[in-house]
Amino acid sequence: MLKLASIYKRGKTWTYKVYYYENGKQKAVSKGGFKTKGEAKDASILRENEMLQGKNFSKEKMLLADYMENWAKLYKDGTIAYKSMRRLKTITAYVREYYNVPLKDITIDNYQQFLNTLALTRSKPTVKKYHDYVKACIKHAIQSKILVYDPTVAVVIKGNDERIKDEEIKHLSYSEFNALHKALMDGINPFYTARYVILLGMYTGARFGECLGLTWDCIDFENCTIRIEKGFDYHYTNDFTDGKTKNSKRTIEVNRELLDVLQQLPRDNEDDRVFTRMSNNAVNKTLEHALKRAGIEKVVTFHALRHTHASILLSQGVQLLTVSRRLGHADANITLKTYAHILDDMKIKEAQKIKEILTRGTFAEQKS
């Protein structure tokens, strides 16, 4: 139930106070600093409209970082991977330092400015990750009627392209891929398993955690497939993890040569894992030495093998959706955005192919 707003002057500025009842008790919300009585009146009408829409005023003064922290504990803790939870905490800490405004004071303009400032020192994909987490939290505030509109709608995601990590954009060519394969196979020894992990990453595009989470029962030696069902967190929990996305669980076709190589490995660990006692740094060191032996000057990490795998398949004409499913992406748009440079190169080749097809068709028609 609403009462009429009170508009009054305090010093040189005007203030409004809107009264309402909650659980039988009269309460009020107010705001001052308006230059004219009309401005205060207009603002009070907006407040009254919010009340009529059922807005929850009890938490509107809560700081965004505090709200994000509570939201994460309630909805995310125990439901997402440990690494994702740490990322969410990092983002919350950044918001606390640079954009810790009360929920009621979030606007389309100041939120866009927050993203623009973030973009000065972060890549575009990173800015999007920050935005996605904040947006999900604000969406909950809207559903809880703490906010009545979404200030994150129609924002523009920017980024400093120079901040994109080398391993996110670098990949090996087809000839470099073959040279690396030869260097890894030369003198391969089952007592040094890092080479085997690298080969698995090259031929499947699997993430490092997915390679470590691979168990022997997920390898079908008869049908030449590898089933990706889980990951392994060697850094924090030292235990199996769920897939990164709902599409992470997938079956990948592989060649017989890879499976013959994997069969060289011993099977003497209790949890049936194919690879044990291994860190990302150790594998990257092995990869670095293998690249030198192969005469490849590029400096790439294990994650670049995933990009290499996808880039080679796309450049050889494998359909985007097939590659997306093979990588375990949440949807094909992620694949499209990540490998746009490969697809742009293919457009040029395909344009020429179309011309040739149409030209041949014209000639055939002329002969008939």
mmCIF file of C-alpha atoms in Angstrom:
data_model
loop_
_atom_site.group_PDB
_atom_site.id
_atom_site.type_symbol
_atom_site.label_atom_id
_atom_site.label_comp_id
_atom_site.label_asym_id
_atom_site.label_seq_id
_atom_site.Cartn_x
_atom_site.Cartn_y
_atom_site.Cartn_z
ATOM 1 C CA MET A 1 0.000 0.000 0.000
ATOM 2 C CA LEU A 2 1.426 3.397 -1.013
ATOM 3 C CA LYS A 3 1.022 6.816 0.532
ATOM 4 C CA LEU A 4 1.561 10.088 -1.317
ATOM 5 C CA ALA A 5 5.186 11.129 -1.710
ATOM 6 C CA SER A 6 6.520 13.969 0.375
ATOM 7 C CA ILE A 7 8.533 16.586 -1.561
ATOM 8 C CA TYR A 8 10.467 19.129 0.491
ATOM 9 C CA LYS A 9 13.431 21.457 0.302
ATOM 10 C CA ARG A 10 16.608 20.914 2.281
ATOM 11 C CA GLY A 11 18.934 23.857 1.986
ATOM 12 C CA LYS A 12 19.322 24.633 -1.726
ATOM 13 C CA THR A 13 18.177 21.236 -3.053
ATOM 14 C CA TRP A 14 14.978 19.197 -3.056
ATOM 15 C CA THR A 15 14.305 15.766 -1.542
ATOM 16 C CA TYR A 16 11.553 13.215 -1.967
ATOM 17 C CA LYS A 17 10.349 10.622 0.507
ATOM 18 C CA VAL A 18 7.975 7.878 -0.581
ATOM 19 C CA TYR A 19 6.105 5.992 2.132
ATOM 20 C CA TYR A 20 4.958 2.392 1.914
ATOM 21 C CA TYR A 21 3.836 -0.432 4.186
ATOM 22 C CA GLU A 22 5.659 -3.726 4.656
ATOM 23 C CA ASN A 23 4.301 -6.383 6.990
ATOM 24 C CA GLY A 24 2.015 -3.811 8.528
ATOM 25 C CA LYS A 25 4.816 -1.357 9.270
ATOM 26 C CA GLN A 26 5.263 1.998 7.604
ATOM 27 C CA LYS A 27 8.602 2.465 5.886
ATOM 28 C CA ALA A 28 10.037 5.007 3.495
ATOM 29 C CA VAL A 29 12.649 5.467 0.819
ATOM 30 C CA SER A 30 14.099 8.872 0.067
ATOM 31 C CA LYS A 31 16.622 10.661 -2.084
ATOM 32 C CA GLY A 32 17.839 14.244 -2.163
ATOM 33 C CA GLY A 33 20.102 16.525 -4.111
ATOM 34 C CA PHE A 34 17.598 17.528 -6.830
ATOM 35 C CA LYS A 35 17.966 21.050 -8.201
ATOM 36 C CA THR A 36 14.241 21.641 -8.658
ATOM 37 C CA LYS A 37 11.015 20.474 -7.085
ATOM 38 C CA GLY A 38 9.916 19.083 -10.450
ATOM 39 C CA GLU A 39 12.993 16.829 -10.696
ATOM 40 C CA ALA A 40 12.318 15.486 -7.209
ATOM 41 C CA LYS A 41 8.669 14.918 -8.115
ATOM 42 C CA ASP A 42 9.552 12.994 -11.290
ATOM 43 C CA ALA A 43 12.016 10.799 -9.368
ATOM 44 C CA SER A 44 9.426 10.061 -6.700
ATOM 45 C CA ILE A 45 6.963 8.903 -9.370
ATOM 46 C CA LEU A 46 9.543 6.428 -10.668
ATOM 47 C CA ARG A 47 9.960 5.147 -7.113
ATOM 48 C CA GLU A 48 6.218 4.748 -6.732
ATOM 49 C CA ASN A 49 6.076 2.770 -9.978
ATOM 50 C CA GLU A 50 8.806 0.463 -8.680
ATOM 51 C CA MET A 51 6.757 -0.172 -5.561
ATOM 52 C CA LEU A 52 3.672 -0.955 -7.612
ATOM 53 C CA GLN A 53 5.749 -3.533 -9.536
ATOM 54 C CA GLY A 54 6.546 -5.217 -6.229
ATOM 55 C CA LYS A 55 10.162 -4.140 -5.921
ATOM 56 C CA ASN A 56 12.043 -5.475 -2.898
ATOM 57 C CA PHE A 57 13.677 -2.459 -1.252
ATOM 58 C CA SER A 58 15.250 -4.358 1.629
ATOM 59 C CA LYS A 59 18.424 -5.243 -0.327
ATOM 60 C CA GLU A 60 18.682 -2.475 -2.886
ATOM 61 C CA LYS A 61 21.450 -0.754 -0.904
ATOM 62 C CA MET A 62 23.506 -3.941 -0.774
ATOM 63 C CA LEU A 63 26.866 -3.579 -2.500
ATOM 64 C CA LEU A 64 27.259 -5.523 -5.745
ATOM 65 C CA ALA A 65 30.307 -7.502 -4.585
ATOM 66 C CA ASP A 66 28.513 -8.593 -1.403
ATOM 67 C CA TYR A 67 25.498 -9.670 -3.428
ATOM 68 C CA MET A 68 27.722 -11.619 -5.851
ATOM 69 C CA GLU A 69 29.454 -13.338 -2.958
ATOM 70 C CA ASN A 70 26.168 -14.416 -1.357
ATOM 71 C CA TRP A 71 24.774 -15.513 -4.729
ATOM 72 C CA ALA A 72 27.856 -17.643 -5.420
ATOM 73 C CA LYS A 73 27.653 -19.370 -2.035
ATOM 74 C CA LEU A 74 23.956 -20.091 -2.457
ATOM 75 C CA TYR A 75 23.849 -21.235 -6.080
ATOM 76 C CA LYS A 76 27.393 -22.017 -7.269
ATOM 77 C CA ASP A 77 29.292 -23.491 -4.355
ATOM 78 C CA GLY A 78 29.475 -27.252 -4.849
ATOM 79 C CA THR A 79 27.832 -27.133 -8.295
ATOM 80 C CA ILE A 80 30.697 -25.848 -10.462
ATOM 81 C CA ALA A 81 34.321 -26.904 -10.839
ATOM 82 C CA TYR A 82 36.821 -25.658 -8.267
ATOM 83 C CA LYS A 83 38.666 -23.699 -10.946
ATOM 84 C CA SER A 84 35.444 -21.965 -12.020
ATOM 85 C CA MET A 85 34.678 -21.095 -8.394
ATOM 86 C CA ARG A 86 38.122 -19.527 -8.024
ATOM 87 C CA ARG A 87 37.518 -17.485 -11.181
ATOM 88 C CA LEU A 88 34.212 -16.262 -9.769
ATOM 89 C CA LYS A 89 35.979 -15.197 -6.560
ATOM 90 C CA THR A 90 38.595 -13.350 -8.632
ATOM 91 C CA ILE A 91 35.890 -11.499 -10.545
ATOM 92 C CA THR A 92 34.052 -10.646 -7.323
ATOM 93 C CA ALA A 93 37.287 -9.262 -5.848
ATOM 94 C CA TYR A 94 37.780 -7.087 -8.936
ATOM 95 C CA VAL A 95 34.200 -5.780 -8.690
ATOM 96 C CA ARG A 96 34.751 -5.048 -5.000
ATOM 97 C CA GLU A 97 37.730 -2.850 -5.840
ATOM 98 C CA TYR A 98 36.582 -1.112 -9.016
ATOM 99 C CA TYR A 99 32.764 -1.244 -9.250
ATOM 100 C CA ASN A 100 31.401 -1.889 -5.787
ATOM 101 C CA VAL A 101 28.244 0.216 -6.070
ATOM 102 C CA PRO A 102 24.905 -0.385 -4.351
ATOM 103 C CA LEU A 103 22.526 -2.411 -6.508
ATOM 104 C CA LYS A 104 20.116 0.517 -6.768
ATOM 105 C CA ASP A 105 22.847 2.704 -8.295
ATOM 106 C CA ILE A 106 23.766 0.371 -11.170
ATOM 107 C CA THR A 107 22.847 2.001 -14.458
ATOM 108 C CA ILE A 108 23.324 1.111 -18.110
ATOM 109 C CA ASP A 109 25.907 3.866 -18.496
ATOM 110 C CA ASN A 110 28.046 3.230 -15.407
ATOM 111 C CA TYR A 111 28.011 -0.521 -16.033
ATOM 112 C CA GLN A 112 29.217 0.055 -19.616
ATOM 113 C CA GLN A 113 31.935 2.327 -18.239
ATOM 114 C CA PHE A 114 32.997 -0.440 -15.862
ATOM 115 C CA LEU A 115 33.372 -2.838 -18.807
ATOM 116 C CA ASN A 116 35.221 -0.205 -20.859
ATOM 117 C CA THR A 117 37.738 0.313 -18.057
ATOM 118 C CA LEU A 118 38.169 -3.433 -17.678
ATOM 119 C CA ALA A 119 38.789 -3.705 -21.430
ATOM 120 C CA LEU A 120 41.835 -1.455 -21.209
ATOM 121 C CA THR A 121 43.816 -4.193 -19.472
ATOM 122 C CA ARG A 122 41.930 -7.372 -20.453
ATOM 123 C CA SER A 123 41.316 -9.229 -23.696
ATOM 124 C CA LYS A 124 37.818 -9.300 -25.178
ATOM 125 C CA PRO A 125 37.199 -12.973 -24.171
ATOM 126 C CA THR A 126 38.205 -12.129 -20.591
ATOM 127 C CA VAL A 127 35.923 -9.092 -20.456
ATOM 128 C CA LYS A 128 33.075 -11.309 -21.656
ATOM 129 C CA LYS A 129 33.741 -13.800 -18.843
ATOM 130 C CA TYR A 130 33.578 -11.016 -16.258
ATOM 131 C CA HIS A 131 30.395 -9.686 -17.857
ATOM 132 C CA ASP A 132 28.743 -13.122 -17.954
ATOM 133 C CA TYR A 133 29.241 -13.649 -14.210
ATOM 134 C CA VAL A 134 28.032 -10.176 -13.244
ATOM 135 C CA LYS A 135 25.073 -10.452 -15.614
ATOM 136 C CA ALA A 136 24.013 -13.799 -14.107
ATOM 137 C CA CYS A 137 24.103 -12.261 -10.636
ATOM 138 C CA ILE A 138 22.105 -9.184 -11.702
ATOM 139 C CA LYS A 139 19.569 -11.458 -13.408
ATOM 140 C CA HIS A 140 19.014 -13.119 -10.025
ATOM 141 C CA ALA A 141 18.521 -9.693 -8.439
ATOM 142 C CA ILE A 142 15.852 -8.952 -11.044
ATOM 143 C CA GLN A 143 14.115 -12.269 -10.393
ATOM 144 C CA SER A 144 14.204 -11.423 -6.677
ATOM 145 C CA LYS A 145 12.600 -8.028 -7.517
ATOM 146 C CA ILE A 146 15.514 -6.109 -6.042
ATOM 147 C CA LEU A 147 16.029 -4.557 -9.468
ATOM 148 C CA VAL A 148 13.220 -3.808 -11.903
ATOM 149 C CA TYR A 149 15.269 -3.566 -15.108
ATOM 150 C CA ASP A 150 18.433 -5.149 -16.494
ATOM 151 C CA PRO A 151 21.329 -2.658 -16.825
ATOM 152 C CA THR A 152 23.460 -5.257 -18.624
ATOM 153 C CA VAL A 153 21.228 -5.431 -21.708
ATOM 154 C CA ALA A 154 22.764 -4.286 -24.996
ATOM 155 C CA VAL A 155 26.229 -3.642 -23.555
ATOM 156 C CA VAL A 156 29.188 -3.529 -25.923
ATOM 157 C CA ILE A 157 31.991 -5.966 -25.124
ATOM 158 C CA LYS A 158 35.394 -4.484 -25.893
ATOM 159 C CA GLY A 159 38.902 -5.687 -25.183
ATOM 160 C CA ASN A 160 42.603 -5.110 -25.615
ATOM 161 C CA ASP A 161 43.539 -7.606 -28.320
ATOM 162 C CA GLU A 162 47.205 -7.266 -27.387
ATOM 163 C CA ARG A 163 46.358 -8.899 -24.053
ATOM 164 C CA ILE A 164 45.251 -12.159 -25.669
ATOM 165 C CA LYS A 165 47.631 -14.869 -24.536
ATOM 166 C CA ASP A 166 49.904 -16.414 -27.124
ATOM 167 C CA GLU A 167 48.555 -19.894 -26.463
ATOM 168 C CA GLU A 168 45.028 -18.690 -27.212
ATOM 169 C CA ILE A 169 45.892 -17.680 -30.763
ATOM 170 C CA LYS A 170 48.948 -19.740 -31.729
ATOM 171 C CA HIS A 171 48.771 -23.088 -33.447
ATOM 172 C CA LEU A 172 50.998 -25.312 -35.537
ATOM 173 C CA SER A 173 50.679 -25.789 -39.261
ATOM 174 C CA TYR A 174 50.003 -29.224 -40.747
ATOM 175 C CA SER A 175 53.699 -29.696 -41.619
ATOM 176 C CA GLU A 176 54.750 -28.573 -38.128
ATOM 177 C CA PHE A 177 52.213 -30.980 -36.648
ATOM 178 C CA ASN A 178 53.813 -33.864 -38.547
ATOM 179 C CA ALA A 179 57.322 -32.748 -37.587
ATOM 180 C CA LEU A 180 56.355 -32.609 -33.909
ATOM 181 C CA HIS A 181 54.801 -36.075 -34.151
ATOM 182 C CA LYS A 182 58.056 -37.459 -35.545
ATOM 183 C CA ALA A 183 60.131 -35.781 -32.808
ATOM 184 C CA LEU A 184 57.886 -37.210 -30.075
ATOM 185 C CA MET A 185 57.951 -40.724 -31.480
ATOM 186 C CA ASP A 186 61.745 -40.766 -31.821
ATOM 187 C CA GLY A 187 62.930 -42.545 -28.680
ATOM 188 C CA ILE A 188 59.537 -42.581 -26.946
ATOM 189 C CA ASN A 189 59.652 -44.404 -23.608
ATOM 190 C CA PRO A 190 56.669 -45.469 -21.431
ATOM 191 C CA PHE A 191 58.594 -44.445 -18.295
ATOM 192 C CA TYR A 192 58.355 -40.802 -19.466
ATOM 193 C CA THR A 193 54.660 -40.265 -20.058
ATOM 194 C CA ALA A 194 54.649 -36.553 -20.958
ATOM 195 C CA ARG A 195 55.193 -37.383 -24.641
ATOM 196 C CA TYR A 196 52.136 -39.638 -24.612
ATOM 197 C CA VAL A 197 49.944 -36.851 -23.186
ATOM 198 C CA ILE A 198 51.154 -34.482 -25.890
ATOM 199 C CA LEU A 199 50.329 -37.008 -28.604
ATOM 200 C CA LEU A 200 46.869 -37.518 -27.112
ATOM 201 C CA GLY A 201 46.266 -33.750 -27.132
ATOM 202 C CA MET A 202 47.444 -33.467 -30.730
ATOM 203 C CA TYR A 203 45.170 -36.188 -32.054
ATOM 204 C CA THR A 204 42.046 -35.506 -29.983
ATOM 205 C CA GLY A 205 42.055 -31.781 -29.155
ATOM 206 C CA ALA A 206 41.291 -32.741 -25.545
ATOM 207 C CA ARG A 207 41.987 -30.275 -22.741
ATOM 208 C CA PHE A 208 44.890 -31.039 -20.396
ATOM 209 C CA GLY A 209 42.564 -31.863 -17.497
ATOM 210 C CA GLU A 210 40.562 -34.184 -19.745
ATOM 211 C CA CYS A 211 43.742 -36.032 -20.725
ATOM 212 C CA LEU A 212 44.660 -36.517 -17.071
ATOM 213 C CA GLY A 213 41.125 -37.700 -16.297
ATOM 214 C CA LEU A 214 41.216 -40.381 -18.992
ATOM 215 C CA THR A 215 40.789 -43.931 -17.655
ATOM 216 C CA TRP A 216 41.494 -47.167 -19.485
ATOM 217 C CA ASP A 217 37.836 -48.196 -19.581
ATOM 218 C CA CYS A 218 37.127 -45.102 -21.737
ATOM 219 C CA ILE A 219 39.401 -46.322 -24.539
ATOM 220 C CA ASP A 220 37.754 -48.607 -27.077
ATOM 221 C CA PHE A 221 40.683 -50.298 -28.801
ATOM 222 C CA GLU A 222 38.404 -52.320 -31.058
ATOM 223 C CA ASN A 223 36.400 -49.422 -32.495
ATOM 224 C CA CYS A 224 39.216 -46.834 -32.241
ATOM 225 C CA THR A 225 37.379 -44.324 -30.050
ATOM 226 C CA ILE A 226 38.147 -42.460 -26.845
ATOM 227 C CA ARG A 227 35.336 -41.445 -24.498
ATOM 228 C CA ILE A 228 35.849 -38.152 -22.640
ATOM 229 C CA GLU A 229 33.748 -38.329 -19.480
ATOM 230 C CA LYS A 230 35.642 -36.416 -16.806
ATOM 231 C CA GLY A 231 38.655 -34.290 -16.013
ATOM 232 C CA PHE A 232 41.269 -34.373 -13.276
ATOM 233 C CA ASP A 233 42.326 -31.484 -11.038
ATOM 234 C CA TYR A 234 45.993 -32.130 -10.214
ATOM 235 C CA HIS A 235 46.530 -28.606 -8.865
ATOM 236 C CA TYR A 236 43.901 -28.139 -6.130
ATOM 237 C CA THR A 237 41.806 -31.190 -5.248
ATOM 238 C CA ASN A 238 43.889 -34.004 -6.799
ATOM 239 C CA ASP A 239 40.660 -35.717 -7.782
ATOM 240 C CA PHE A 240 38.370 -36.285 -10.757
ATOM 241 C CA THR A 241 36.154 -33.412 -11.895
ATOM 242 C CA ASP A 242 33.009 -33.104 -13.990
ATOM 243 C CA GLY A 243 33.287 -31.858 -17.556
ATOM 244 C CA LYS A 244 33.762 -28.139 -18.222
ATOM 245 C CA THR A 245 30.411 -27.924 -20.032
ATOM 246 C CA LYS A 246 27.404 -30.183 -20.563
ATOM 247 C CA ASN A 247 28.827 -31.019 -23.991
ATOM 248 C CA SER A 248 32.233 -31.965 -22.577
ATOM 249 C CA LYS A 249 31.224 -35.615 -22.383
ATOM 250 C CA ARG A 250 31.819 -36.942 -25.869
ATOM 251 C CA THR A 251 33.256 -39.803 -27.905
ATOM 252 C CA ILE A 252 36.174 -39.034 -30.213
ATOM 253 C CA GLU A 253 37.288 -41.137 -33.180
ATOM 254 C CA VAL A 254 41.067 -41.651 -33.266
ATOM 255 C CA ASN A 255 43.562 -43.483 -35.450
ATOM 256 C CA ARG A 256 44.973 -46.909 -34.681
ATOM 257 C CA GLU A 257 48.519 -45.578 -34.377
ATOM 258 C CA LEU A 258 47.628 -43.427 -31.358
ATOM 259 C CA LEU A 259 45.980 -46.358 -29.570
ATOM 260 C CA ASP A 260 48.981 -48.602 -30.285
ATOM 261 C CA VAL A 261 51.215 -45.967 -28.699
ATOM 262 C CA LEU A 262 48.977 -45.625 -25.625
ATOM 263 C CA GLN A 263 49.045 -49.383 -25.126
ATOM 264 C CA GLN A 264 52.744 -49.109 -24.309
ATOM 265 C CA LEU A 265 51.866 -47.439 -20.990
ATOM 266 C CA PRO A 266 51.693 -49.510 -17.772
ATOM 267 C CA ARG A 267 48.335 -50.097 -16.036
ATOM 268 C CA ASP A 268 49.348 -50.332 -12.407
ATOM 269 C CA ASN A 269 47.521 -47.450 -10.698
ATOM 270 C CA GLU A 270 44.504 -47.925 -8.430
ATOM 271 C CA ASP A 271 42.111 -45.456 -10.069
ATOM 272 C CA ASP A 272 42.681 -46.881 -13.576
ATOM 273 C CA ARG A 273 43.963 -43.552 -14.902
ATOM 274 C CA VAL A 274 46.053 -43.648 -18.052
ATOM 275 C CA PHE A 275 48.305 -40.810 -16.833
ATOM 276 C CA THR A 276 49.429 -40.078 -13.266
ATOM 277 C CA ARG A 277 51.888 -37.841 -11.417
ATOM 278 C CA MET A 278 52.042 -35.110 -14.020
ATOM 279 C CA SER A 279 51.821 -31.298 -14.056
ATOM 280 C CA ASN A 280 51.067 -28.868 -16.842
ATOM 281 C CA ASN A 281 54.492 -27.243 -16.406
ATOM 282 C CA ALA A 282 56.301 -30.565 -16.819
ATOM 283 C CA VAL A 283 54.370 -31.366 -20.010
ATOM 284 C CA ASN A 284 55.071 -27.898 -21.421
ATOM 285 C CA LYS A 285 58.794 -28.409 -20.767
ATOM 286 C CA THR A 286 58.694 -31.690 -22.690
ATOM 287 C CA LEU A 287 56.768 -29.982 -25.483
ATOM 288 C CA GLU A 288 59.326 -27.176 -25.629
ATOM 289 C CA HIS A 289 62.200 -29.666 -26.076
ATOM 290 C CA ALA A 290 60.250 -31.632 -28.703
ATOM 291 C CA LEU A 291 59.576 -28.464 -30.708
ATOM 292 C CA LYS A 292 63.290 -27.669 -30.743
ATOM 293 C CA ARG A 293 64.159 -31.181 -31.912
ATOM 294 C CA ALA A 294 61.544 -30.793 -34.658
ATOM 295 C CA GLY A 295 63.089 -27.503 -35.784
ATOM 296 C CA ILE A 296 59.967 -25.509 -34.915
ATOM 297 C CA GLU A 297 60.711 -22.001 -33.663
ATOM 298 C CA LYS A 298 57.209 -21.216 -32.406
ATOM 299 C CA VAL A 299 56.738 -21.027 -28.646
ATOM 300 C CA VAL A 300 53.460 -22.787 -27.873
ATOM 301 C CA THR A 301 51.966 -24.494 -24.847
ATOM 302 C CA PHE A 302 49.880 -27.640 -24.508
ATOM 303 C CA HIS A 303 46.668 -25.657 -24.964
ATOM 304 C CA ALA A 304 47.868 -24.600 -28.427
ATOM 305 C CA LEU A 305 47.684 -28.271 -29.452
ATOM 306 C CA ARG A 306 43.912 -28.051 -29.024
ATOM 307 C CA HIS A 307 43.843 -25.074 -31.395
ATOM 308 C CA THR A 308 46.179 -26.910 -33.756
ATOM 309 C CA HIS A 309 43.876 -29.919 -33.829
ATOM 310 C CA ALA A 310 40.815 -27.807 -34.612
ATOM 311 C CA SER A 311 42.592 -25.588 -37.136
ATOM 312 C CA ILE A 312 43.906 -28.545 -39.129
ATOM 313 C CA LEU A 313 40.493 -30.215 -39.259
ATOM 314 C CA LEU A 314 38.761 -27.015 -40.353
ATOM 315 C CA SER A 315 41.416 -26.245 -42.965
ATOM 316 C CA GLN A 316 40.936 -29.739 -44.395
ATOM 317 C CA GLY A 317 37.219 -29.152 -44.858
ATOM 318 C CA VAL A 318 35.772 -30.862 -41.774
ATOM 319 C CA GLN A 319 32.428 -29.239 -40.907
ATOM 320 C CA LEU A 320 32.344 -26.665 -38.125
ATOM 321 C CA LEU A 321 29.654 -28.503 -36.132
ATOM 322 C CA THR A 322 31.687 -31.739 -36.238
ATOM 323 C CA VAL A 323 34.783 -29.940 -34.943
ATOM 324 C CA SER A 324 32.736 -28.170 -32.253
ATOM 325 C CA ARG A 325 31.363 -31.466 -30.942
ATOM 326 C CA ARG A 326 34.805 -33.050 -31.074
ATOM 327 C CA LEU A 327 36.212 -30.234 -28.925
ATOM 328 C CA GLY A 328 33.315 -30.406 -26.466
ATOM 329 C CA HIS A 329 32.323 -26.780 -26.907
ATOM 330 C CA ALA A 330 29.072 -25.640 -25.311
ATOM 331 C CA ASP A 331 27.810 -24.552 -28.744
ATOM 332 C CA ALA A 332 29.118 -24.043 -32.271
ATOM 333 C CA ASN A 333 29.259 -20.248 -31.830
ATOM 334 C CA ILE A 334 32.263 -20.671 -29.540
ATOM 335 C CA THR A 335 34.049 -22.638 -32.255
ATOM 336 C CA LEU A 336 33.041 -20.069 -34.851
ATOM 337 C CA LYS A 337 34.432 -17.153 -32.849
ATOM 338 C CA THR A 338 37.630 -18.932 -31.821
ATOM 339 C CA TYR A 339 38.580 -20.099 -35.302
ATOM 340 C CA ALA A 340 37.213 -17.241 -37.395
ATOM 341 C CA HIS A 341 40.669 -16.683 -38.907
ATOM 342 C CA ILE A 342 40.720 -20.225 -40.312
ATOM 343 C CA LEU A 343 37.200 -19.887 -41.676
ATOM 344 C CA ASP A 344 38.073 -16.573 -43.323
ATOM 345 C CA ASP A 345 40.956 -18.250 -45.143
ATOM 346 C CA MET A 346 38.626 -21.038 -46.240
ATOM 347 C CA LYS A 347 36.124 -18.538 -47.658
ATOM 348 C CA ILE A 348 38.731 -17.317 -50.118
ATOM 349 C CA LYS A 349 39.503 -20.864 -51.284
ATOM 350 C CA GLU A 350 35.832 -21.801 -51.459
ATOM 351 C CA ALA A 351 34.996 -18.674 -53.443
ATOM 352 C CA GLN A 352 37.481 -19.761 -56.082
ATOM 353 C CA LYS A 353 36.096 -23.308 -55.997
ATOM 354 C CA ILE A 354 32.564 -21.961 -56.545
ATOM 355 C CA LYS A 355 33.759 -19.995 -59.565
ATOM 356 C CA GLU A 356 35.396 -23.117 -60.989
ATOM 357 C CA ILE A 357 32.267 -25.223 -60.445
ATOM 358 C CA LEU A 358 30.016 -22.633 -62.036
ATOM 359 C CA THR A 359 32.435 -22.162 -64.918
ATOM 360 C CA ARG A 360 32.581 -25.896 -65.591
ATOM 361 C CA GLY A 361 28.795 -25.985 -65.405
ATOM 362 C CA THR A 362 28.586 -23.232 -67.992
ATOM 363 C CA PHE A 363 30.985 -25.088 -70.296
ATOM 364 C CA ALA A 364 28.999 -28.297 -69.907
ATOM 365 C CA GLU A 365 25.820 -26.476 -70.813
ATOM 366 C CA GLN A 366 27.502 -25.003 -73.873
ATOM 367 C CA LYS A 367 28.611 -28.446 -75.090
ATOM 368 C CA SER A 368 25.177 -30.002 -74.636
#
